[in-house]
GROMACS .gro file of C-alpha atoms in nm:
model
  145
    1UNK     CA    1   1.769   0.935   3.544
    2UNK     CA    2   1.995   1.290   3.498
    3UNK     CA    3   2.221   1.427   3.233
    4UNK     CA    4   2.451   1.729   3.261
    5UNK     CA    5   2.501   1.972   2.976
    6UNK     CA    6   2.788   2.213   2.948
    7UNK     CA    7   2.631   2.419   2.696
    8UNK     CA    8   2.336   2.563   2.428
    9UNK     CA    9   2.506   2.302   2.163
   10UNK     CA   10   2.528   1.989   2.396
   11UNK     CA   11   2.179   2.047   2.533
   12UNK     CA   12   2.054   2.045   2.180
   13UNK     CA   13   2.248   1.738   2.103
   14UNK     CA   14   2.111   1.578   2.378
   15UNK     CA   15   1.745   1.636   2.238
   16UNK     CA   16   1.837   1.517   1.893
   17UNK     CA   17   1.972   1.159   2.100
   18UNK     CA   18   1.599   1.178   2.259
   19UNK     CA   19   1.426   1.236   1.928
   20UNK     CA   20   1.576   0.998   1.773
   21UNK     CA   21   1.445   0.736   2.006
   22UNK     CA   22   1.046   0.829   2.006
   23UNK     CA   23   0.794   0.694   1.928
   24UNK     CA   24   0.439   0.758   1.736
   25UNK     CA   25   0.181   0.879   2.073
   26UNK     CA   26   0.473   0.982   2.311
   27UNK     CA   27   0.395   1.302   2.538
   28UNK     CA   28   0.687   1.491   2.689
   29UNK     CA   29   0.630   1.712   2.943
   30UNK     CA   30   0.856   1.925   2.945
   31UNK     CA   31   0.950   2.203   3.263
   32UNK     CA   32   1.222   2.417   3.433
   33UNK     CA   33   1.280   2.794   3.440
   34UNK     CA   34   1.233   3.095   3.199
   35UNK     CA   35   1.605   3.058   3.022
   36UNK     CA   36   1.648   2.742   3.115
   37UNK     CA   37   1.651   2.581   2.760
   38UNK     CA   38   1.349   2.384   2.698
   39UNK     CA   39   1.310   2.542   2.339
   40UNK     CA   40   1.676   2.439   2.307
   41UNK     CA   41   1.618   2.126   2.409
   42UNK     CA   42   1.302   2.073   2.196
   43UNK     CA   43   1.492   2.216   1.852
   44UNK     CA   44   1.737   1.945   1.928
   45UNK     CA   45   1.446   1.691   1.955
   46UNK     CA   46   1.304   1.832   1.618
   47UNK     CA   47   1.600   1.733   1.446
   48UNK     CA   48   1.608   1.379   1.612
   49UNK     CA   49   1.238   1.342   1.426
   50UNK     CA   50   1.399   1.498   1.110
   51UNK     CA   51   1.229   1.784   1.096
   52UNK     CA   52   1.343   2.063   0.900
   53UNK     CA   53   1.138   2.382   1.011
   54UNK     CA   54   1.282   2.678   1.210
   55UNK     CA   55   1.168   2.569   1.540
   56UNK     CA   56   0.996   2.875   1.792
   57UNK     CA   57   0.825   2.877   2.112
   58UNK     CA   58   0.470   2.871   2.041
   59UNK     CA   59   0.457   3.144   2.346
   60UNK     CA   60   0.131   3.303   2.200
   61UNK     CA   61  -0.024   3.064   1.976
   62UNK     CA   62  -0.055   2.761   2.222
   63UNK     CA   63   0.005   2.501   1.961
   64UNK     CA   64   0.306   2.461   1.681
   65UNK     CA   65   0.261   2.187   1.420
   66UNK     CA   66   0.577   2.059   1.217
   67UNK     CA   67   0.624   1.744   0.963
   68UNK     CA   68   0.904   1.520   1.014
   69UNK     CA   69   0.981   1.130   0.975
   70UNK     CA   70   0.692   1.152   1.257
   71UNK     CA   71   0.444   1.465   1.311
   72UNK     CA   72   0.575   1.748   1.611
   73UNK     CA   73   0.337   1.923   1.833
   74UNK     CA   74   0.474   2.180   2.032
   75UNK     CA   75   0.297   2.346   2.347
   76UNK     CA   76   0.362   2.640   2.532
   77UNK     CA   77   0.074   2.637   2.807
   78UNK     CA   78   0.259   2.923   3.021
   79UNK     CA   79  -0.010   3.159   2.921
   80UNK     CA   80  -0.320   2.894   2.971
   81UNK     CA   81  -0.560   3.046   3.255
   82UNK     CA   82  -0.764   2.748   3.214
   83UNK     CA   83  -0.783   2.396   3.060
   84UNK     CA   84  -1.066   2.448   2.866
   85UNK     CA   85  -0.838   2.682   2.652
   86UNK     CA   86  -0.681   2.377   2.558
   87UNK     CA   87  -0.998   2.152   2.517
   88UNK     CA   88  -1.100   2.432   2.248
   89UNK     CA   89  -0.825   2.397   2.013
   90UNK     CA   90  -0.804   2.009   2.005
   91UNK     CA   91  -0.572   1.897   2.254
   92UNK     CA   92  -0.667   1.568   2.290
   93UNK     CA   93  -0.651   1.502   1.881
   94UNK     CA   94  -0.319   1.580   1.883
   95UNK     CA   95  -0.172   1.390   2.218
   96UNK     CA   96  -0.388   1.097   2.126
   97UNK     CA   97  -0.297   1.166   1.739
   98UNK     CA   98  -0.022   1.006   1.535
   99UNK     CA   99   0.301   1.232   1.603
  100UNK     CA  100   0.481   1.306   1.893
  101UNK     CA  101   0.362   1.598   2.182
  102UNK     CA  102   0.615   1.842   2.387
  103UNK     CA  103   0.466   2.053   2.615
  104UNK     CA  104   0.621   2.316   2.781
  105UNK     CA  105   0.541   2.400   3.136
  106UNK     CA  106   0.310   2.063   3.158
  107UNK     CA  107   0.334   2.058   3.524
  108UNK     CA  108   0.089   2.344   3.475
  109UNK     CA  109  -0.189   2.102   3.325
  110UNK     CA  110  -0.043   1.749   3.452
  111UNK     CA  111  -0.448   1.680   3.613
  112UNK     CA  112  -0.559   1.623   3.225
  113UNK     CA  113  -0.202   1.466   3.084
  114UNK     CA  114  -0.187   1.058   3.070
  115UNK     CA  115   0.011   0.876   3.336
  116UNK     CA  116   0.273   0.721   3.097
  117UNK     CA  117   0.416   1.037   2.969
  118UNK     CA  118   0.772   1.138   2.972
  119UNK     CA  119   0.870   1.414   3.207
  120UNK     CA  120   1.181   1.597   3.180
  121UNK     CA  121   1.292   1.875   3.414
  122UNK     CA  122   1.611   2.120   3.315
  123UNK     CA  123   1.745   2.308   3.608
  124UNK     CA  124   1.974   2.571   3.557
  125UNK     CA  125   2.273   2.541   3.722
  126UNK     CA  126   2.463   2.827   3.597
  127UNK     CA  127   2.499   3.004   3.260
  128UNK     CA  128   2.590   2.714   3.053
  129UNK     CA  129   2.530   2.411   3.306
  130UNK     CA  130   2.214   2.244   3.308
  131UNK     CA  131   2.082   1.910   3.465
  132UNK     CA  132   1.840   1.732   3.277
  133UNK     CA  133   1.595   1.522   3.492
  134UNK     CA  134   1.402   1.247   3.294
  135UNK     CA  135   1.157   1.059   3.404
  136UNK     CA  136   1.043   0.750   3.190
  137UNK     CA  137   0.918   0.424   3.162
  138UNK     CA  138   1.027   0.392   2.828
  139UNK     CA  139   1.289   0.109   2.789
  140UNK     CA  140   1.527   0.261   2.487
  141UNK     CA  141   1.606   0.597   2.707
  142UNK     CA  142   1.852   0.404   2.884
  143UNK     CA  143   2.129   0.423   2.581
  144UNK     CA  144   2.097   0.826   2.627
  145UNK     CA  145   2.361   0.992   2.775
   0.00000   0.00000   0.00000
């Protein structure tokens, strides 16, 4: 599925819709160039999961944890040099735990991710327009537009 957004606000709103259909144990691999809108989409997903905290990219901490209707684990693996760094912080406990995991730059660690993840790729068309590609076998994603 490809969805086009025309502003940061529309990307955020799409994130809310995605967040509302996520379930415990869902894993999102979120990819796109720097400045494409990964964190903006994540902020919307968090809102859809009823997270009230301020969402920031965990660029230097690797993972931020948030509480909502489900726990949200927000990873940024851009600066990971070796996947063993993830195992040292308990990566498996997060992604196989009771929450939702969003992994920015997930393609960088695709070899250690389960096969049944939700893949979201954001393409920056111009300053405002984004093409958001969602690849998921989840049937409840069909109503998101």
